[in-house]
Short mmCIF file of C-alpha atoms in Angstrom, two decimals:
data_model
loop_
_atom_site.label_atom_id
_atom_site.label_comp_id
_atom_site.label_asym_id
_atom_site.label_seq_id
_atom_site.Cartn_x
_atom_site.Cartn_y
_atom_site.Cartn_z
CA MET B 229 0.36 -0.04 -0.30
CA GLY B 230 2.74 2.23 0.78
CA GLY B 231 2.79 5.37 3.08
CA LEU B 232 3.13 4.39 6.95
CA ARG B 233 4.31 0.85 8.55
CA VAL B 234 2.26 0.21 11.57
CA ALA B 235 2.86 -3.37 13.59
CA ILE B 236 0.18 -3.57 16.12
CA ILE B 237 1.37 -5.75 18.90
CA GLY B 238 -1.39 -8.03 19.97
CA ALA B 239 -4.34 -9.43 18.49
CA GLY B 240 -7.21 -9.00 21.24
CA ILE B 241 -10.78 -6.88 19.77
CA GLY B 242 -8.83 -2.93 19.80
CA GLY B 243 -5.53 -4.28 18.03
CA LEU B 244 -7.41 -6.49 15.34
CA THR B 245 -10.47 -3.52 14.89
CA ALA B 246 -7.54 -0.71 14.33
CA GLY B 247 -5.55 -2.98 11.73
CA ILE B 248 -8.97 -3.19 9.69
CA ALA B 249 -9.56 0.43 10.48
CA LEU B 250 -5.86 1.70 9.43
CA HIS B 251 -6.14 -0.76 6.39
CA ARG B 252 -9.32 1.08 5.39
CA ARG B 253 -7.36 4.25 4.61
CA GLY B 254 -4.71 2.79 3.47
CA ILE B 255 -1.87 1.92 5.53
CA ASP B 256 0.21 -0.36 5.68
CA VAL B 257 -0.30 -2.72 8.98
CA ALA B 258 1.07 -5.61 10.62
CA ILE B 259 -0.48 -7.40 14.08
CA TYR B 260 1.75 -9.65 15.82
CA GLU B 261 0.53 -12.05 18.31
CA LYS B 262 2.23 -13.87 21.06
CA ALA B 263 0.01 -16.99 21.07
CA HIS B 264 0.49 -19.85 18.34
CA GLU B 265 -3.12 -20.29 17.35
CA LEU B 266 -6.10 -17.83 18.37
CA ARG B 267 -7.90 -20.36 20.98
CA GLU B 268 -11.26 -20.28 22.37
CA LEU B 269 -10.88 -18.61 25.66
CA GLY B 270 -12.71 -15.99 27.27
CA ALA B 271 -16.32 -16.09 27.00
CA GLY B 272 -18.89 -12.68 26.25
CA VAL B 273 -17.85 -8.74 25.22
CA LEU B 274 -20.44 -6.30 25.09
CA ILE B 275 -20.56 -3.93 22.03
CA GLY B 276 -22.63 -1.04 22.90
CA ALA B 277 -23.92 1.73 20.49
CA ASN B 278 -20.73 4.19 20.86
CA GLY B 279 -18.35 0.48 19.61
CA ALA B 280 -21.21 -0.09 17.11
CA ARG B 281 -21.01 3.13 15.57
CA VAL B 282 -17.45 1.98 15.02
CA PHE B 283 -17.49 -1.42 13.40
CA ASP B 284 -21.17 0.47 11.22
CA SER B 285 -18.23 2.91 9.77
CA LEU B 286 -16.07 0.29 9.03
CA GLY B 287 -19.14 -2.36 7.05
CA LEU B 288 -18.53 -4.43 9.71
CA LEU B 289 -21.97 -4.26 12.03
CA ASP B 290 -24.15 -6.27 9.64
CA ASP B 291 -21.70 -9.26 10.45
CA LEU B 292 -21.59 -8.11 14.59
CA ALA B 293 -25.51 -8.80 14.43
CA ALA B 294 -25.37 -12.04 12.78
CA ILE B 295 -23.52 -13.65 15.54
CA ALA B 296 -24.53 -11.68 18.21
CA GLY B 297 -27.31 -12.31 21.00
CA LYS B 298 -30.75 -11.15 20.37
CA VAL B 299 -31.14 -8.87 23.20
CA SER B 300 -34.96 -6.60 23.41
CA THR B 301 -35.12 -6.78 27.14
CA MET B 302 -32.29 -5.27 29.40
CA ALA B 303 -33.63 -5.98 33.01
CA MET B 304 -31.67 -4.59 35.76
CA LYS B 305 -32.90 -6.70 39.50
CA THR B 306 -32.53 -6.78 43.12
CA LEU B 307 -31.21 -9.70 44.73
CA GLY B 308 -35.13 -11.03 45.48
CA GLY B 309 -35.90 -10.26 41.73
CA GLU B 310 -37.33 -7.06 41.74
CA PRO B 311 -36.99 -4.78 38.76
CA LEU B 312 -34.93 -1.74 40.26
CA PRO B 313 -37.66 1.12 40.38
CA GLY B 314 -36.78 4.25 37.90
CA TYR B 315 -34.27 1.82 35.70
CA ARG B 316 -33.11 2.92 32.39
CA PRO B 317 -30.71 1.01 30.14
CA ALA B 318 -27.47 2.79 29.09
CA TYR B 319 -27.56 1.23 25.30
CA PRO B 320 -30.61 0.91 22.83
CA MET B 321 -31.79 -2.53 22.35
CA ASP B 322 -31.29 -2.10 18.66
CA ARG B 323 -27.61 -1.07 19.36
CA THR B 324 -26.20 -3.96 21.91
CA TYR B 325 -24.11 -6.20 20.24
CA PRO B 326 -23.67 -9.58 23.16
CA LEU B 327 -20.94 -11.60 21.88
CA HIS B 328 -19.15 -14.46 22.65
CA ARG B 329 -15.81 -13.42 22.70
CA ALA B 330 -13.71 -15.76 20.36
CA GLU B 331 -16.54 -15.61 17.75
CA PHE B 332 -15.60 -11.80 17.16
CA GLN B 333 -12.21 -12.29 17.21
CA ARG B 334 -12.47 -15.10 14.75
CA LEU B 335 -14.78 -12.29 12.97
CA LEU B 336 -12.24 -9.29 12.75
CA VAL B 337 -9.29 -11.18 11.86
CA SER B 338 -11.38 -12.97 8.65
CA ALA B 339 -12.44 -8.75 7.52
CA LEU B 340 -8.07 -8.28 7.11
CA PRO B 341 -6.24 -9.44 4.08
CA PRO B 342 -4.54 -13.08 4.93
CA GLY B 343 -0.91 -12.61 6.33
CA THR B 344 -2.13 -9.22 8.23
CA VAL B 345 -2.25 -11.60 11.97
CA ARG B 346 1.20 -12.94 12.19
CA LEU B 347 0.86 -16.15 15.17
CA GLY B 348 4.11 -16.98 17.73
CA ARG B 349 5.23 -13.61 17.41
CA GLU B 350 6.25 -12.83 20.96
CA CYS B 351 7.50 -8.93 21.64
CA VAL B 352 10.25 -8.11 23.94
CA GLY B 353 10.80 -5.22 23.78
CA ALA B 354 11.35 -1.77 21.23
CA ILE B 355 13.63 0.56 20.45
CA GLU B 356 12.59 4.20 18.67
CA ASP B 357 14.88 5.73 16.99
CA ASP B 358 15.09 8.56 14.39
CA ASP B 359 13.98 6.41 11.56
CA GLY B 360 11.25 4.68 13.09
CA VAL B 361 11.10 1.64 15.30
CA ARG B 362 13.15 -1.73 15.99
CA ILE B 363 10.44 -4.86 17.54
CA ASP B 364 12.11 -7.48 18.92
CA PHE B 365 10.70 -11.44 19.01
CA ALA B 366 10.87 -13.86 21.42
CA ASP B 367 12.64 -16.00 18.43
CA GLY B 368 15.27 -14.16 17.59
CA THR B 369 13.97 -12.02 14.72
CA GLN B 370 13.46 -8.39 14.47
CA THR B 371 11.13 -5.53 11.63
CA ARG B 372 10.69 -2.50 11.92
CA ALA B 373 7.87 -0.32 11.50
CA ASP B 374 7.25 3.74 11.40
CA LEU B 375 4.76 3.18 13.65
CA LEU B 376 4.57 0.98 17.41
CA VAL B 377 1.39 0.14 18.74
CA GLY B 378 0.99 -2.01 21.90
CA ALA B 379 -2.35 -3.08 21.96
CA ASP B 380 -1.00 -6.18 24.50
CA GLY B 381 -3.43 -5.68 27.59
CA ILE B 382 -2.66 -5.50 31.12
CA HIS B 383 0.38 -6.77 30.92
CA SER B 384 1.80 -4.94 28.41
CA VAL B 385 5.19 -5.36 27.32
CA ILE B 386 5.01 -2.22 25.39
CA GLN B 387 4.41 0.31 27.83
CA ALA B 388 8.13 -0.59 29.53
CA ALA B 389 8.79 1.31 25.53
CA VAL B 390 6.79 3.95 26.67
CA GLY B 391 7.75 4.13 30.27
CA VAL B 392 4.63 4.03 31.69
CA GLU B 393 4.70 1.01 33.39
CA THR B 394 1.55 0.51 36.29
CA ASP B 395 0.66 -2.43 38.26
CA PRO B 396 -2.68 -3.83 37.94
CA VAL B 397 -4.90 -2.78 40.96
CA SER B 398 -7.15 -5.07 42.47
CA GLU B 399 -11.05 -4.02 42.58
CA GLY B 400 -10.94 -6.11 45.54
CA ILE B 401 -13.69 -8.65 43.52
CA MET B 402 -13.17 -11.38 41.51
CA ALA B 403 -15.56 -12.94 38.72
CA TYR B 404 -17.20 -16.97 38.05
CA ARG B 405 -17.46 -16.69 34.40
CA GLY B 406 -18.77 -19.49 32.36
CA LEU B 407 -20.99 -20.36 29.40
CA ILE B 408 -24.37 -22.43 29.13
CA PRO B 409 -26.33 -24.22 26.57
CA ALA B 410 -29.93 -22.54 26.01
CA ALA B 411 -30.88 -25.96 25.52
CA ARG B 412 -30.22 -26.22 29.09
CA LEU B 413 -32.40 -23.08 30.43
CA ALA B 414 -35.56 -23.70 28.69
CA GLY B 415 -38.50 -22.62 31.02
CA ILE B 416 -36.13 -20.86 33.60
CA TYR B 417 -34.18 -18.06 31.65
CA ASP B 418 -35.91 -15.90 28.35
CA MET B 419 -32.51 -15.56 25.58
CA SER B 420 -33.65 -12.14 24.62
CA VAL B 421 -33.16 -10.82 27.74
CA TRP B 422 -30.35 -9.18 28.77
CA SER B 423 -30.20 -9.59 33.23
CA MET B 424 -28.14 -8.47 35.73
CA TRP B 425 -29.29 -8.36 39.43
CA ILE B 426 -27.72 -6.53 42.35
CA GLY B 427 -27.26 -6.95 45.45
CA PRO B 428 -24.79 -5.98 48.79
CA GLY B 429 -21.04 -6.53 47.91
CA GLN B 430 -21.60 -8.50 44.56
CA THR B 431 -23.73 -9.11 41.17
CA PHE B 432 -25.37 -11.36 39.24
CA LEU B 433 -24.86 -10.95 35.27
CA THR B 434 -26.18 -12.90 32.92
CA TYR B 435 -27.06 -12.61 28.24
CA PRO B 436 -27.23 -14.64 25.46
CA VAL B 437 -24.29 -14.81 22.81
CA SER B 438 -23.59 -16.68 19.80
CA ALA B 439 -26.41 -16.55 18.65
CA GLY B 440 -28.68 -17.40 21.19
CA ALA B 441 -27.46 -20.71 20.99
CA MET B 442 -25.10 -19.35 24.71
CA LEU B 443 -26.03 -17.89 27.93
CA ASN B 444 -23.10 -15.51 29.45
CA VAL B 445 -23.15 -15.75 32.91
CA VAL B 446 -20.69 -12.94 35.39
CA ALA B 447 -21.28 -13.63 38.75
CA SER B 448 -19.47 -11.38 41.03
CA VAL B 449 -18.19 -11.41 44.63
CA PRO B 450 -15.99 -9.86 46.81
CA THR B 451 -12.37 -11.72 47.30
CA ASN B 452 -8.77 -10.48 49.07
CA LEU B 453 -7.11 -13.40 46.51
CA ASP B 454 -5.09 -11.97 44.00
CA ILE B 455 -6.51 -13.71 41.59
CA GLU B 456 -4.73 -13.71 37.77
CA GLU B 457 -6.49 -11.85 35.07
CA SER B 458 -7.69 -14.74 32.97
CA TRP B 459 -10.47 -17.00 31.48
CA SER B 460 -8.89 -20.06 32.06
CA ALA B 461 -8.06 -20.57 36.10
CA PRO B 462 -10.43 -22.89 37.18
CA GLY B 463 -13.70 -22.00 39.00
CA ASP B 464 -15.84 -24.46 41.74
CA ILE B 465 -19.35 -24.74 40.98
CA THR B 466 -19.90 -25.46 44.72
CA GLU B 467 -18.43 -22.23 45.83
CA LEU B 468 -20.33 -20.56 43.48
CA ALA B 469 -23.93 -21.70 44.10
CA ALA B 470 -23.12 -21.35 47.92
CA ALA B 471 -22.20 -17.01 47.39
CA TYR B 472 -25.94 -16.45 45.94
CA THR B 473 -27.94 -19.30 48.34
CA HIS B 474 -30.82 -16.44 48.98
CA TRP B 475 -30.68 -14.60 46.03
CA ASP B 476 -33.36 -14.58 43.37
CA LYS B 477 -35.07 -18.14 42.52
CA GLN B 478 -33.55 -17.84 38.75
CA VAL B 479 -30.33 -16.82 39.04
CA ARG B 480 -29.64 -20.27 41.69
CA GLN B 481 -31.02 -22.49 38.49
CA VAL B 482 -29.55 -20.72 36.37
CA ILE B 483 -26.28 -21.72 38.44
CA ALA B 484 -27.96 -24.60 38.90
CA THR B 485 -27.34 -26.12 35.31
CA MET B 486 -23.50 -24.96 34.59
CA ASP B 487 -21.04 -27.85 34.46
CA HIS B 488 -18.16 -25.54 35.18
CA THR B 489 -17.08 -22.29 35.85
CA PHE B 490 -13.38 -19.93 35.29
CA ARG B 491 -12.40 -17.06 37.57
CA TRP B 492 -11.54 -13.99 36.86
CA GLY B 493 -9.77 -11.09 38.92
CA ILE B 494 -11.64 -7.29 38.32
CA TYR B 495 -8.68 -5.25 38.36
CA ASP B 496 -7.72 -2.08 36.42
CA ARG B 497 -5.03 0.67 36.12
CA THR B 498 -4.06 3.90 37.52
CA PRO B 499 -4.76 6.20 34.25
CA GLN B 500 -1.98 7.85 33.21
CA HIS B 501 -0.75 11.47 31.79
CA ARG B 502 0.63 10.07 28.77
CA TRP B 503 0.81 6.66 27.18
CA SER B 504 3.25 8.01 23.87
CA THR B 505 6.48 8.68 22.80
CA ASN B 506 7.31 10.24 19.28
CA ARG B 507 6.79 6.74 17.80
CA ILE B 508 5.11 4.24 20.29
CA THR B 509 1.55 4.35 21.50
CA LEU B 510 -0.64 2.39 23.11
CA LEU B 511 -4.66 1.44 22.78
CA GLY B 512 -6.81 -0.56 24.35
CA ASP B 513 -5.76 -2.40 27.85
CA SER B 514 -2.21 -1.38 27.48
CA ALA B 515 -3.24 2.30 27.82
CA HIS B 516 -6.01 2.71 30.33
CA ALA B 517 -7.58 -1.04 31.90
CA VAL B 518 -11.17 -0.31 33.55
CA THR B 519 -13.26 -2.37 35.51
CA PRO B 520 -15.96 -3.87 33.50
CA ASN B 521 -19.22 -2.87 35.73
CA LEU B 522 -19.82 -0.03 32.74
CA GLY B 523 -18.89 -2.67 29.77
CA GLN B 524 -16.76 -0.56 28.40
CA GLY B 525 -13.74 -2.02 28.32
CA ALA B 526 -13.73 -3.28 24.79
CA ASN B 527 -15.75 -0.14 23.58
CA GLN B 528 -12.78 2.08 24.85
CA ALA B 529 -10.33 0.32 23.00
CA VAL B 530 -12.50 0.28 19.66
CA GLU B 531 -13.00 3.96 20.33
CA ASP B 532 -8.99 4.01 20.48
CA ALA B 533 -8.98 2.54 17.85
CA ILE B 534 -11.24 4.44 15.34
CA THR B 535 -10.09 7.71 16.43
CA LEU B 536 -6.07 6.53 15.71
CA ALA B 537 -6.79 5.70 12.58
CA VAL B 538 -8.39 8.85 11.93
CA LEU B 539 -5.86 10.73 12.74
CA LEU B 540 -2.98 8.45 10.73
CA THR B 541 -4.73 9.18 7.38
CA HIS B 542 -2.51 10.45 4.87
CA ALA B 543 -0.10 10.90 7.39
CA HIS B 544 3.63 11.06 6.69
CA PRO B 545 6.63 9.02 8.97
CA ALA B 546 7.49 12.87 10.29
CA ASP B 547 3.91 13.52 10.97
CA ILE B 548 3.88 10.63 13.02
CA PRO B 549 4.94 12.45 16.81
CA SER B 550 2.46 15.28 16.34
CA ARG B 551 -0.57 12.90 15.43
CA LEU B 552 0.36 10.79 19.02
CA ARG B 553 -0.38 13.70 21.04
CA THR B 554 -2.65 14.98 19.45
CA TYR B 555 -4.43 11.15 19.78
CA GLU B 556 -3.58 10.92 23.32
CA THR B 557 -5.10 14.82 24.18
CA LEU B 558 -8.33 13.05 22.31
CA ARG B 559 -8.43 9.90 24.21
CA ILE B 560 -6.59 10.38 27.52
CA GLU B 561 -9.48 12.53 29.16
CA ARG B 562 -12.31 10.38 27.69
CA ASN B 563 -11.04 7.02 29.18
CA ARG B 564 -9.97 8.45 32.64
CA GLN B 565 -13.93 9.82 33.15
CA VAL B 566 -14.77 5.74 31.77
CA HIS B 567 -12.25 4.67 34.18
CA ASN B 568 -13.81 6.50 37.57
CA GLY B 569 -17.13 5.67 36.41
CA ALA B 570 -16.66 1.86 35.87
CA ARG B 571 -15.50 1.91 39.54
CA VAL B 572 -18.76 4.48 40.44
CA ALA B 573 -20.71 2.00 38.85
CA GLY B 574 -19.35 -0.74 41.21
CA GLU B 575 -20.07 1.22 43.87
CA LEU B 576 -23.48 1.67 43.15
CA TYR B 577 -24.08 -2.24 42.31
CA ARG B 578 -22.36 -3.25 45.14
CA SER B 579 -23.94 -0.85 47.44
CA THR B 580 -24.70 -1.76 51.61
CA THR B 581 -26.01 1.16 51.86
CA LEU B 582 -27.94 2.43 49.20
CA SER B 583 -31.62 1.93 48.87
CA PRO B 584 -33.02 0.85 45.30
CA ASN B 585 -34.28 4.27 43.96
CA GLN B 586 -31.25 5.52 44.83
CA GLN B 587 -29.30 2.82 43.34
CA SER B 588 -31.48 3.51 39.82
CA GLU B 589 -30.79 7.46 39.95
CA GLY B 590 -27.28 6.83 40.75
CA ILE B 591 -26.21 4.33 37.83
CA VAL B 592 -28.63 6.07 34.94
CA ASP B 593 -27.07 9.77 35.86
CA LEU B 594 -23.83 7.85 35.34
CA TYR B 595 -24.29 5.79 32.13
CA ASP B 596 -25.87 10.15 30.71
CA ARG B 597 -23.12 12.08 31.84
CA LEU B 598 -20.83 9.25 30.18
CA GLU B 599 -22.68 9.21 26.81
CA LEU B 600 -22.24 5.85 26.44
CA ALA B 601 -25.58 5.66 24.27
CA THR B 602 -24.16 8.66 22.15
CA TYR B 603 -20.10 9.31 21.65
CA ASP B 604 -19.18 8.71 18.24
CA ALA B 605 -15.44 8.58 18.22
CA GLU B 606 -15.14 9.03 14.95
CA ARG B 607 -16.74 12.28 14.80
CA VAL B 608 -15.08 13.99 17.24
CA ALA B 609 -11.44 12.57 15.81
CA LEU B 610 -12.98 14.27 12.32
CA ASP B 611 -13.94 17.60 13.77
CA VAL B 612 -10.32 17.68 14.69
CA VAL B 613 -8.91 17.10 11.70
CA GLU B 614 -11.33 19.14 10.83
CA ARG B 615 -10.58 22.44 12.33
CA GLU B 616 -6.88 21.84 12.71
CA SER B 617 -5.98 21.01 8.88
CA ILE B 618 -4.61 17.69 10.39
CA GLY B 619 -4.13 15.96 6.74
CA LYS B 620 -7.06 15.50 4.30
CA VAL B 621 -9.55 12.45 5.25
CA VAL B 622 -11.06 11.09 2.20
CA PRO B 623 -13.78 8.45 2.11
CA MET B 624 -12.93 4.97 2.62
CA ALA B 625 -11.50 3.89 -0.60
CA ILE B 626 -10.34 -0.12 0.16
CA PRO B 627 -13.25 -2.82 -0.58
CA VAL B 628 -15.28 -3.85 2.93
CA ILE B 629 -14.27 -7.82 3.32
CA HIS B 630 -17.27 -9.09 4.20
CA SER B 631 -17.14 -12.23 6.89
CA GLY B 632 -20.05 -13.94 7.08
CA THR B 633 -21.24 -15.05 10.47
CA GLY B 634 -17.52 -15.22 11.79
CA SER B 635 -18.12 -18.44 13.49
#
């Protein structure tokens, strides 16, 4: 393609979305992933209206809809099963896409040219110079790029190259996660409903994925254990059931259908004031890991991806430092607000002192202030480009590659 050469470390949702958005704008992209295969790890991930807007722009929204759970109602309940008074969903139902993470990842890979994603390439370091970035891999090989994007998660290797290493911070919560075949839930659960039960110290979240074939379960409970941020650490169904003995009958029935569960420690990172050098930057959890209380981790990575792609359109290597400064300006405060909002949401959900009415009012106000349904990251970036005359942005010239169902 010519022009910029961009290397992305990490083939998660943020890295893949950035790769697609950059490729659509004529930028040469390579994505390096340390895993030797994209395995069936993870469970559910929610793409809300702010993330869906980006995938619509990329021509992938129909593909997303094909693999998403079909949600018609969001229900927020007390632990006894009563509706939370005055609750209003953060996202419109027709712009909410509950997805199986592995299916979503495969869809995004299929939207890139073959060979863009390079597996088994573990990045161990990067050195920046006047001509670009040298990237070192565990197998002793090297490559070069004009720009390096670290999209390698909460334990990012690229953080060290940027000089903003921070430790994960525990929320004092762990989650039991699991997937249940819909056939087991007949007469127990309506697979068109996203449900969340909130109670003192803990929550229970369920929503359909895999076009309604599976129910995703996330049960969050207090912990003082040092649990790794992993979707594959085994959990104990008996312990899970014991944590919800006095909760709504439907919660207990759902747990009773589960064969196994995984434990997931809930962590974020302290927001940073910068995450770029002249030719290296961060994206998604590597820059601003958030707790999952607002379902915004993936959506914030997607907002980062489209922002960076807009700002790099028609850029030359000499433009990269200034474009990265603009990227930080547009994203850091937005991410800080969502990070802090996610912490507040967890406190509201698991409050031991607030009434249901107070919880509902606080949750709805938080959703509105963060613009979870209305924020348009691409438009924000385009406005800056137009106002400050940063390059010339033209409509996408690369044909959209549709991926079918992605499964």
